[in-house]
Amino acid sequence: MIQPEPQSTGLSSLLNDIECGRIKIPQFQREYVWEKKAAAQLLDSIAKGFPIGTFILWETQEELRSVRNIGNHDLPDTPSGHVAQYVLDGQQRITSLYTCFKGLVIKRNGKTEDFSEIYIDLEAHEDDEVVTLNYKEDNPDRYVKIVDLLYGKLSVLARQYSEDGLDKIDLYKERFKSYQFSLVVLKNASLDVATEVFTRLNVGGKTLTLFEIMVAKTYDLNQGFELSEKFDELIDEIGEDYKTISSSTVLQVISLVLKKDCTRKQILKLEKQAFIDIWEPVTIAIKKAVDYFKNYYGIAVSRILPYDALIVPFSYFFYLHPDRPLDVKKEYLQDFFWRISLTERYSSGVETKLGQDIRRIESILENKLPNYDFDVNISTERIIEQGWFSTGRSFIKAILCLYASKGPRSFADNTKVHIDNAWLQIATSKNYHHFFPKAYLKSKQEDEFYINHILNITIVDDFLNKRVIRAKAPSLYMKDFKELNKNLNETMETHLIDPDTFGVWDDDFDLFFEKRAEVISKELQEKLIMKEKNNLEKIMEN
């Protein structure tokens, strides 16, 4: 049973708890963003005895990754034998109190702010702004720094201020010291409950991601495990080509390896030590999966990978089978990859489907062809029907993977086209070339659907696309390339185009469209184990 416990505390106790490391700011809180003006308004409310809201703290013995610094100032670890109280609500206010009363200099975003330069206006009326930033040098006796008000020596203050000024200083000092801050301490709550409370308190603000929660949960100082740093290291090791892999993908792999389930609820239940222990072997498996996509399937970059989630079942495979598959597993994996991609399986309900699909991976590990309760259609009719070119769709990305797997070469000199994530973010990227250029087809009043179709797309060099091909008819620009590139027919094979039979030299778009659909359909069929093909194999075996 959760026990929210109302409490109150004075300023000295609050600041001391921060300074000694008992009150902590968890990593899932955002950075300190208040400027001095907002901090001054907070102190002005306290000086007038106004309520400033309740601080909600989560008291726990669980060791979390916490932001130990306020601004650029280090704070200590929680003392041995004490429980930590993590700030769920009120972080900006608590941090403002600490920075102001300690007179800290905060460095952020290339700027430096001196929070000691906040003053009490000793001549201000109660209805006016008592706490101010507007210090006037021609009347220094009118102002006292907040930090001096609380910690200044009486002997020093007495030399500068009049008796009336000292009376005002004593008045405001007493108001700050006697002010009771309202707290609600949440006890006996699990991490997922605490983060749920945080999320509800921050409606309209920051909603915690599952990864941020797991960063907090799995932090271990003694073992040197900090999940966000480990994830960054993994992405660095994988390299630029697959840097778009999401953190949720990695969590799903770990959860499936440990529990054969990767729902959010299950991930939150993962034990910290088990998570830490499995990290290294799982990340090795992930890197092997990425390497397999790049070197066996020819998918050079993650931007055209139909789903990040495809990394999950393949990582699961390589976790249990560290070696590259060389027997029927290779064929079954290839069939699995293209079925998932072409049926757009992970477009919804991905967590549940991943749980189902690792059982298919387990069948593959046993040299068995998995059973599929969904069919894949890669007929020419379906390719034409579903071929509107949008890089956000799995079906289109699957065909882009097919293009990439052929190692496309430059029309100009038969050199390999460099495929880069940065070039392939959107459908209008200059590296996606409409073989029959858009402007040319529009001049022929061709329908937009067929102009911007995956069958009309090739992957080419940025230079050629922008400066050479432009809006020329294929027969014209291909004639130029034929003079430059003596291996042009060989080059075009890498783009699944035969200039001599596809109507290229006659600028016959209809024939080109029909022929390329047939070639792509045939290529995809060869990558799948179709039911008819599988039945024939069984008959031959018998």
Coordinates of C-alpha atoms in Angstrom, one line a residue:
M1 CA 0.0 0.0 0.0
I2 CA 1.4 3.4 -1.0
Q3 CA 1.5 5.8 1.9
P4 CA 1.7 9.5 0.9
E5 CA 2.8 11.2 4.1
P6 CA 2.2 15.0 4.5
Q7 CA 5.2 16.7 6.2
S8 CA 6.7 20.2 6.6
T9 CA 10.2 21.4 6.9
G10 CA 12.1 24.6 7.4
L11 CA 14.6 26.2 5.0
S12 CA 17.7 25.1 6.8
S13 CA 16.6 21.4 6.9
L14 CA 15.6 21.5 3.3
L15 CA 18.9 23.0 2.1
N16 CA 20.9 20.7 4.4
D17 CA 19.1 17.6 3.0
I18 CA 20.1 18.7 -0.5
E19 CA 23.6 19.5 0.4
C20 CA 24.2 16.2 2.2
G21 CA 22.8 14.1 -0.6
R22 CA 19.6 13.0 1.0
I23 CA 17.3 14.9 -1.4
K24 CA 18.2 13.8 -5.0
I25 CA 17.1 14.9 -8.4
P26 CA 16.5 11.7 -10.5
Q27 CA 17.8 11.6 -14.1
F28 CA 14.3 11.6 -15.6
Q29 CA 13.8 15.1 -14.4
R30 CA 14.5 17.8 -16.9
E31 CA 17.5 20.2 -16.5
Y32 CA 17.2 23.3 -14.3
V33 CA 15.7 25.9 -16.7
W34 CA 14.4 28.7 -14.4
E35 CA 16.1 32.1 -14.9
K36 CA 16.9 34.4 -12.1
K37 CA 13.7 36.4 -12.6
A38 CA 11.5 33.3 -11.9
A39 CA 13.7 32.4 -8.9
A40 CA 13.4 36.0 -7.5
Q41 CA 9.6 35.8 -7.8
L42 CA 9.6 32.5 -5.9
L43 CA 11.6 34.1 -3.1
D44 CA 9.3 37.1 -3.1
S45 CA 6.4 34.8 -2.4
I46 CA 8.2 33.3 0.5
A47 CA 9.2 36.7 1.9
K48 CA 5.5 37.6 1.9
G49 CA 4.4 34.3 3.4
F50 CA 2.6 33.1 0.3
P51 CA 2.2 29.4 -0.4
I52 CA 4.5 28.2 -3.1
G53 CA 3.1 24.7 -3.6
T54 CA 3.9 21.3 -2.3
F55 CA 7.1 19.3 -3.0
I56 CA 6.5 15.7 -3.7
L57 CA 9.3 13.3 -2.8
W58 CA 9.7 9.6 -3.3
E59 CA 11.5 7.9 -0.4
T60 CA 13.2 4.7 -1.3
Q61 CA 16.3 2.5 -0.6
E62 CA 16.5 1.7 -4.3
E63 CA 19.6 3.2 -5.8
L64 CA 18.8 5.2 -8.9
R65 CA 20.8 7.1 -11.5
S66 CA 20.4 10.6 -10.3
V67 CA 21.5 14.0 -11.5
R68 CA 23.9 14.8 -8.7
N69 CA 24.7 18.3 -9.9
I70 CA 22.7 21.5 -9.6
G71 CA 23.9 23.6 -12.4
N72 CA 27.6 22.9 -12.5
H73 CA 27.9 22.2 -8.8
D74 CA 28.6 18.7 -7.5
L75 CA 26.4 17.2 -4.8
P76 CA 27.4 14.2 -2.7
D77 CA 26.0 10.7 -2.7
T78 CA 23.3 9.8 -0.2
P79 CA 25.0 9.1 3.2
S80 CA 25.4 5.5 4.2
G81 CA 22.5 4.3 6.3
H82 CA 20.1 7.0 5.0
V83 CA 17.3 6.6 2.5
A84 CA 17.2 8.9 -0.5
Q85 CA 14.3 11.1 -1.3
Y86 CA 13.9 11.7 -5.1
V87 CA 12.1 14.8 -6.2
L88 CA 9.0 13.9 -8.3
D89 CA 7.4 17.4 -8.3
G90 CA 8.9 20.7 -7.4
Q91 CA 12.4 20.3 -8.9
Q92 CA 12.6 23.8 -10.4
R93 CA 11.5 25.4 -7.1
I94 CA 13.8 23.3 -4.9
T95 CA 16.8 23.9 -7.2
S96 CA 16.0 27.7 -7.2
L97 CA 16.0 27.8 -3.4
Y98 CA 19.4 26.0 -3.3
T99 CA 21.0 28.2 -6.0
C100 CA 19.7 31.4 -4.5
F101 CA 20.5 30.8 -0.9
K102 CA 23.9 29.3 -1.7
G103 CA 24.6 32.1 -4.2
L104 CA 25.7 29.8 -6.9
V105 CA 26.9 30.7 -10.4
I106 CA 25.1 28.5 -13.0
K107 CA 26.6 27.8 -16.4
R108 CA 24.2 26.6 -19.1
N109 CA 23.7 27.0 -22.8
G110 CA 26.9 29.0 -23.1
K111 CA 25.7 31.6 -20.6
T112 CA 26.6 32.3 -17.0
E113 CA 24.1 33.5 -14.4
D114 CA 25.1 34.6 -10.9
F115 CA 22.3 33.7 -8.5
S116 CA 24.0 35.6 -5.7
E117 CA 22.8 38.8 -7.5
I118 CA 19.3 38.6 -6.1
Y119 CA 18.4 41.2 -3.6
I120 CA 15.9 42.3 -0.9
D121 CA 14.7 45.8 -1.4
L122 CA 14.7 47.1 2.2
E123 CA 12.6 50.2 1.2
A124 CA 9.9 48.2 -0.7
H125 CA 6.4 48.2 0.6
E126 CA 4.8 44.8 1.3
D127 CA 2.6 45.2 -1.8
D128 CA 5.6 45.9 -4.0
E129 CA 8.3 43.6 -5.3
V130 CA 10.4 42.8 -2.2
V131 CA 12.8 40.5 -3.9
T132 CA 14.4 42.1 -6.9
L133 CA 17.1 41.9 -9.6
N134 CA 17.1 45.7 -10.0
Y135 CA 20.0 46.7 -7.9
K136 CA 20.8 50.4 -8.1
E137 CA 24.5 51.2 -7.5
D138 CA 23.8 54.8 -6.4
N139 CA 21.8 53.6 -3.4
P140 CA 23.6 50.4 -2.1
D141 CA 22.2 50.8 1.4
R142 CA 18.7 50.0 0.0
Y143 CA 19.6 46.5 -1.0
V144 CA 20.9 43.3 0.6
K145 CA 21.9 40.1 -1.2
I146 CA 19.7 37.1 -0.3
V147 CA 22.8 35.1 0.5
D148 CA 24.1 37.9 2.8
L149 CA 20.7 38.2 4.4
L150 CA 20.8 34.5 5.5
Y151 CA 24.5 34.0 6.1
G152 CA 26.1 37.4 6.4
K153 CA 27.9 38.4 9.6
L154 CA 26.1 40.9 11.8
S155 CA 29.3 42.9 12.3
V156 CA 29.7 43.3 8.6
L157 CA 26.1 44.2 8.0
A158 CA 26.1 46.7 10.9
R159 CA 28.8 48.7 9.2
Q160 CA 26.8 49.1 6.0
Y161 CA 23.2 49.5 7.0
S162 CA 21.2 51.8 9.3
E163 CA 19.3 50.6 12.3
D164 CA 16.1 50.6 10.2
G165 CA 17.8 48.6 7.5
L166 CA 19.1 46.1 10.1
D167 CA 15.5 45.7 11.4
K168 CA 14.2 45.0 7.9
I169 CA 17.1 42.5 7.4
D170 CA 16.1 40.7 10.7
L171 CA 12.5 40.7 9.6
Y172 CA 13.0 39.1 6.3
K173 CA 15.7 36.7 7.6
E174 CA 13.2 35.5 10.2
R175 CA 10.5 35.1 7.5
F176 CA 12.8 32.9 5.4
K177 CA 14.1 30.8 8.3
S178 CA 10.6 30.2 9.8
Y179 CA 8.9 29.5 6.5
Q180 CA 7.5 26.0 6.5
F181 CA 7.7 24.2 3.2
S182 CA 5.0 21.7 2.5
L183 CA 6.1 18.1 1.5
V184 CA 4.4 14.9 0.6
V185 CA 6.7 12.0 0.9
L186 CA 5.7 8.9 -1.1
K187 CA 6.8 5.7 0.7
N188 CA 6.6 2.0 -0.1
A189 CA 6.2 2.7 -3.8
S190 CA 7.9 0.8 -6.6
L191 CA 9.8 2.6 -9.4
D192 CA 7.1 2.1 -11.9
V193 CA 4.5 3.6 -9.5
A194 CA 6.8 6.5 -8.7
T195 CA 7.4 7.3 -12.3
E196 CA 3.7 7.0 -13.0
V197 CA 3.1 9.6 -10.3
F198 CA 5.8 11.8 -11.9
T199 CA 4.1 11.5 -15.3
R200 CA 0.7 12.4 -13.9
L201 CA 2.1 15.3 -12.1
N202 CA 3.6 16.6 -15.3
V203 CA 0.5 16.6 -17.4
G204 CA 1.3 18.8 -20.4
G205 CA 5.0 18.5 -19.6
K206 CA 7.5 15.7 -19.9
T207 CA 6.2 12.2 -20.1
L208 CA 8.8 9.6 -19.2
T209 CA 9.9 7.2 -21.8
L210 CA 10.4 3.5 -20.8
F211 CA 14.1 3.9 -21.5
E212 CA 14.4 6.8 -19.0
I213 CA 12.7 4.8 -16.3
M214 CA 15.0 1.8 -17.0
V215 CA 18.1 4.2 -16.9
A216 CA 17.0 5.1 -13.4
K217 CA 16.2 1.5 -12.4
T218 CA 19.3 -0.2 -13.6
Y219 CA 21.9 2.3 -12.4
D220 CA 24.6 0.8 -10.3
L221 CA 27.5 2.9 -9.1
N222 CA 29.6 0.0 -7.8
Q223 CA 29.4 -2.0 -11.0
G224 CA 29.8 1.1 -13.1
F225 CA 26.6 0.5 -15.0
E226 CA 24.8 3.5 -16.4
L227 CA 22.3 2.5 -19.1
S228 CA 22.2 5.7 -21.1
E229 CA 26.0 5.7 -21.3
K230 CA 26.1 2.0 -22.2
F231 CA 23.5 2.6 -25.0
D232 CA 25.5 5.5 -26.4
E233 CA 28.6 3.2 -26.4
L234 CA 26.7 0.5 -28.3
I235 CA 25.5 3.0 -30.9
D236 CA 29.1 4.3 -31.3
E237 CA 30.3 0.7 -31.8
I238 CA 27.6 -0.1 -34.3
G239 CA 28.6 3.0 -36.3
E240 CA 26.9 5.7 -38.3
D241 CA 25.2 3.3 -40.7
Y242 CA 22.9 2.0 -38.0
K243 CA 22.9 4.9 -35.5
T244 CA 19.1 5.3 -35.9
I245 CA 18.5 2.1 -33.8
S246 CA 16.1 3.1 -31.0
S247 CA 16.7 2.5 -27.3
S248 CA 13.3 0.6 -27.1
T249 CA 14.6 -1.9 -29.5
V250 CA 17.5 -2.8 -27.2
L251 CA 15.1 -3.1 -24.2
Q252 CA 12.9 -5.4 -26.2
V253 CA 15.8 -7.7 -27.0
I254 CA 16.9 -7.9 -23.4
S255 CA 13.4 -8.6 -22.2
L256 CA 12.8 -11.3 -24.8
V257 CA 16.0 -13.0 -23.9
L258 CA 15.2 -12.9 -20.2
K259 CA 11.5 -13.4 -20.2
K260 CA 10.3 -14.2 -23.7
D261 CA 8.0 -11.2 -23.4
C262 CA 8.8 -7.5 -24.2
T263 CA 5.7 -5.6 -23.1
R264 CA 6.2 -2.4 -21.2
K265 CA 4.9 -4.1 -18.1
Q266 CA 7.3 -6.9 -18.3
I267 CA 10.3 -4.7 -19.1
L268 CA 9.6 -2.7 -15.9
K269 CA 9.6 -5.9 -13.9
L270 CA 13.1 -7.0 -15.1
E271 CA 15.5 -7.4 -12.2
K272 CA 18.4 -5.0 -12.1
Q273 CA 21.1 -7.5 -11.7
A274 CA 19.8 -9.8 -14.4
F275 CA 19.6 -6.8 -16.7
I276 CA 23.2 -5.8 -16.0
D277 CA 24.5 -9.4 -16.4
I278 CA 22.8 -9.9 -19.8
W279 CA 23.8 -6.5 -21.2
E280 CA 27.2 -7.5 -22.8
P281 CA 26.1 -10.8 -24.4
V282 CA 22.9 -9.2 -25.7
T283 CA 24.7 -6.2 -27.2
I284 CA 27.2 -8.6 -28.9
A285 CA 24.1 -10.3 -30.4
I286 CA 22.7 -7.0 -31.6
K287 CA 26.0 -6.1 -33.3
K288 CA 26.0 -9.5 -35.0
A289 CA 22.4 -8.9 -36.2
V290 CA 23.4 -5.6 -37.7
D291 CA 26.4 -7.1 -39.3
Y292 CA 24.2 -9.8 -40.8
F293 CA 21.8 -7.2 -42.3
K294 CA 24.7 -5.3 -43.8
N295 CA 26.8 -8.1 -45.1
Y296 CA 24.3 -10.8 -46.0
Y297 CA 21.2 -8.9 -47.0
G298 CA 23.2 -5.9 -48.3
I299 CA 21.2 -3.4 -46.2
A300 CA 24.0 -0.9 -45.8
V301 CA 22.0 1.6 -43.6
S302 CA 19.3 1.4 -41.0
R303 CA 17.2 4.2 -42.7
I304 CA 15.8 1.7 -45.2
L305 CA 15.4 -1.2 -42.7
P306 CA 11.6 -1.8 -42.8
Y307 CA 11.4 -1.8 -39.0
D308 CA 13.9 -1.2 -36.2
A309 CA 12.0 -4.1 -34.5
L310 CA 13.4 -6.5 -37.1
I311 CA 16.7 -6.2 -35.2
V312 CA 14.9 -7.9 -32.2
P313 CA 14.2 -11.4 -33.5
F314 CA 17.6 -11.5 -35.3
S315 CA 19.4 -10.5 -32.2
Y316 CA 17.5 -13.2 -30.3
F317 CA 18.7 -15.6 -32.9
F318 CA 22.4 -14.6 -32.6
Y319 CA 22.2 -14.6 -28.8
L320 CA 21.3 -18.3 -29.0
H321 CA 23.3 -19.0 -32.2
P322 CA 26.5 -16.9 -32.1
D323 CA 27.8 -18.3 -35.4
R324 CA 26.6 -17.1 -38.8
P325 CA 24.0 -19.6 -40.1
L326 CA 25.3 -21.6 -43.0
D327 CA 22.6 -24.4 -43.4
V328 CA 18.8 -24.2 -43.9
K329 CA 18.6 -21.7 -41.0
K330 CA 20.0 -19.1 -43.5
E331 CA 17.1 -19.7 -45.9
Y332 CA 14.5 -19.8 -43.2
L333 CA 15.8 -16.5 -41.7
Q334 CA 15.8 -14.9 -45.1
D335 CA 12.2 -16.0 -45.6
F336 CA 11.3 -14.7 -42.2
F337 CA 12.9 -11.3 -42.9
W338 CA 11.0 -10.7 -46.2
R339 CA 7.7 -12.0 -44.8
I340 CA 7.8 -9.6 -41.9
S341 CA 8.8 -6.7 -44.1
L342 CA 6.4 -7.2 -47.0
T343 CA 3.3 -7.9 -44.9
E344 CA 4.0 -4.8 -42.8
R345 CA 3.7 -7.0 -39.7
Y346 CA 5.2 -4.7 -37.2
S347 CA 3.1 -1.6 -38.1
S348 CA 0.9 -2.3 -35.0
G349 CA 0.9 -4.5 -31.9
V350 CA 4.6 -4.9 -32.3
E351 CA 5.3 -6.1 -28.7
T352 CA 2.8 -9.0 -29.0
K353 CA 4.0 -10.0 -32.4
L354 CA 7.6 -10.0 -31.3
G355 CA 6.7 -12.4 -28.6
Q356 CA 5.1 -14.7 -31.2
D357 CA 7.9 -14.3 -33.7
I358 CA 10.7 -15.4 -31.3
R359 CA 8.9 -18.8 -31.2
R360 CA 9.3 -18.8 -35.0
I361 CA 13.0 -18.0 -34.5
E362 CA 13.2 -20.9 -32.1
S363 CA 11.8 -23.2 -34.8
I364 CA 14.5 -21.9 -37.2
L365 CA 17.1 -22.7 -34.6
E366 CA 15.8 -26.3 -34.7
N367 CA 16.2 -26.3 -38.5
K368 CA 12.4 -26.2 -38.9
L369 CA 10.5 -23.9 -41.2
P370 CA 8.1 -21.9 -39.0
N371 CA 4.4 -21.9 -39.5
Y372 CA 2.9 -18.5 -40.5
D373 CA -0.7 -17.5 -40.0
F374 CA -0.4 -14.7 -42.5
D375 CA 0.2 -14.8 -46.2
V376 CA 2.6 -12.6 -48.3
N377 CA 1.5 -11.3 -51.7
I378 CA 4.3 -10.0 -54.0
S379 CA 2.5 -10.3 -57.3
T380 CA 3.1 -7.6 -59.9
E381 CA -0.5 -6.4 -59.2
R382 CA 0.2 -5.9 -55.5
I383 CA 3.5 -4.2 -56.1
I384 CA 1.8 -1.8 -58.5
E385 CA -1.2 -1.2 -56.2
Q386 CA 1.0 -0.7 -53.1
G387 CA 3.9 1.1 -54.7
W388 CA 3.3 4.8 -53.9
F389 CA 6.7 6.0 -52.9
S390 CA 6.8 6.9 -49.2
T391 CA 9.8 6.1 -47.1
G392 CA 7.7 5.6 -44.0
R393 CA 6.1 2.4 -45.2
S394 CA 7.6 -1.1 -44.5
F395 CA 6.5 -2.4 -47.9
I396 CA 8.3 0.4 -49.7
K397 CA 11.4 0.0 -47.5
A398 CA 11.5 -3.7 -48.3
I399 CA 11.8 -2.9 -52.0
L400 CA 14.4 -0.3 -51.2
C401 CA 16.3 -3.1 -49.3
L402 CA 16.0 -5.2 -52.5
Y403 CA 17.5 -2.3 -54.5
A404 CA 20.3 -1.8 -51.9
S405 CA 21.0 -5.6 -51.8
K406 CA 22.0 -5.4 -55.5
G407 CA 24.9 -3.0 -54.7
P408 CA 23.7 -0.2 -57.1
R409 CA 26.4 1.3 -59.2
S410 CA 26.8 4.7 -60.8
F411 CA 25.3 5.2 -64.2
A412 CA 28.3 7.3 -65.1
D413 CA 31.3 5.0 -64.3
N414 CA 30.0 1.8 -62.7
T415 CA 31.5 2.7 -59.3
K416 CA 29.5 1.6 -56.3
V417 CA 26.9 4.1 -55.1
H418 CA 27.5 5.2 -51.5
I419 CA 24.4 4.8 -49.5
D420 CA 24.2 7.0 -46.4
N421 CA 21.5 7.4 -43.7
A422 CA 21.6 11.2 -44.0
W423 CA 20.7 10.9 -47.7
L424 CA 17.7 8.6 -47.3
Q425 CA 15.6 10.3 -44.6
I426 CA 12.8 11.5 -46.9
A427 CA 11.3 10.5 -50.2
T428 CA 12.5 13.8 -51.8
S429 CA 16.1 13.0 -51.1
K430 CA 18.3 13.6 -54.1
N431 CA 19.6 10.0 -53.9
Y432 CA 16.2 8.7 -54.8
H433 CA 16.2 9.1 -58.5
H434 CA 13.0 8.9 -60.6
F435 CA 14.3 6.9 -63.6
F436 CA 11.7 8.6 -65.7
P437 CA 12.2 12.1 -64.2
K438 CA 9.2 13.7 -62.6
A439 CA 9.3 16.8 -64.7
Y440 CA 9.5 14.8 -67.9
L441 CA 6.5 12.6 -67.0
K442 CA 4.5 15.6 -65.9
S443 CA 5.1 17.1 -69.3
K444 CA 3.6 13.9 -70.7
Q445 CA 0.6 14.4 -68.4
E446 CA 1.4 11.1 -66.6
D447 CA -0.6 10.4 -63.4
E448 CA 1.2 11.4 -60.2
F449 CA 0.6 8.0 -58.6
Y450 CA 2.8 6.3 -61.3
I451 CA 5.3 9.1 -61.5
N452 CA 6.1 8.8 -57.8
H453 CA 6.1 5.0 -57.7
I454 CA 8.7 2.7 -56.2
L455 CA 9.0 1.0 -59.6
N456 CA 10.2 4.4 -61.0
I457 CA 12.8 4.8 -58.2
T458 CA 16.6 4.0 -58.4
I459 CA 19.3 4.8 -55.8
V460 CA 22.0 7.0 -57.5
D461 CA 24.7 9.4 -56.6
D462 CA 23.6 12.8 -55.4
F463 CA 25.9 14.5 -58.0
L464 CA 24.3 12.7 -60.9
N465 CA 20.8 13.4 -59.8
K466 CA 21.1 17.1 -59.3
R467 CA 23.5 18.1 -62.0
V468 CA 23.4 15.5 -64.8
I469 CA 20.1 13.7 -65.1
R470 CA 17.7 16.5 -64.0
A471 CA 14.6 16.4 -66.2
K472 CA 16.0 14.7 -69.3
A473 CA 14.1 11.9 -71.1
P474 CA 15.7 8.5 -70.2
S475 CA 16.8 7.9 -73.8
L476 CA 18.8 11.2 -73.8
Y477 CA 20.6 10.9 -70.5
M478 CA 21.2 7.1 -70.9
K479 CA 22.7 7.8 -74.3
D480 CA 25.2 10.2 -72.6
F481 CA 26.0 7.6 -69.9
K482 CA 26.5 4.8 -72.5
E483 CA 29.3 6.9 -74.0
L484 CA 30.9 7.4 -70.6
N485 CA 30.3 3.9 -69.1
K486 CA 31.3 1.0 -71.3
N487 CA 29.7 -1.4 -68.7
L488 CA 26.3 0.4 -68.7
N489 CA 24.2 -2.8 -69.1
E490 CA 26.1 -4.4 -66.2
T491 CA 25.5 -1.2 -64.2
M492 CA 21.8 -1.2 -64.9
E493 CA 21.5 -4.9 -63.8
T494 CA 22.3 -3.6 -60.3
H495 CA 19.2 -1.4 -60.6
L496 CA 17.1 -4.2 -61.9
I497 CA 16.7 -2.5 -65.2
D498 CA 17.4 -3.9 -68.7
P499 CA 17.6 -0.8 -71.0
D500 CA 17.2 -2.9 -74.2
T501 CA 14.0 -4.7 -73.2
F502 CA 12.4 -2.1 -70.8
G503 CA 11.6 0.5 -73.4
V504 CA 14.3 2.9 -72.2
W505 CA 15.6 3.9 -75.6
D506 CA 12.0 4.6 -76.8
D507 CA 11.0 6.4 -73.6
D508 CA 8.2 3.9 -73.2
F509 CA 7.2 4.4 -69.6
D510 CA 4.3 1.9 -69.7
L511 CA 6.6 -0.9 -70.8
F512 CA 9.3 0.1 -68.3
F513 CA 6.7 0.0 -65.5
E514 CA 5.4 -3.4 -66.5
K515 CA 8.9 -5.0 -67.0
R516 CA 10.3 -3.6 -63.7
A517 CA 7.3 -4.9 -61.8
E518 CA 7.9 -8.4 -63.2
V519 CA 11.6 -8.3 -62.3
I520 CA 11.0 -7.1 -58.8
S521 CA 8.2 -9.6 -58.2
K522 CA 10.5 -12.4 -59.4
E523 CA 13.4 -11.3 -57.2
L524 CA 11.2 -11.2 -54.1
Q525 CA 9.7 -14.6 -54.9
E526 CA 13.3 -16.0 -54.9
K527 CA 13.8 -14.7 -51.4
L528 CA 10.7 -16.3 -50.0
I529 CA 9.8 -19.9 -49.4
M530 CA 6.4 -20.0 -51.0
K531 CA 3.9 -22.7 -50.0
E532 CA 4.0 -24.3 -53.5
K533 CA 7.8 -24.4 -53.4
N534 CA 7.8 -25.9 -49.9
N535 CA 5.3 -28.5 -50.7
L536 CA 7.3 -29.5 -53.8
E537 CA 10.4 -29.9 -51.6
K538 CA 8.5 -32.2 -49.2
I539 CA 7.2 -34.3 -52.1
M540 CA 10.7 -34.7 -53.4
E541 CA 12.0 -35.7 -49.9
N542 CA 9.4 -38.4 -49.7

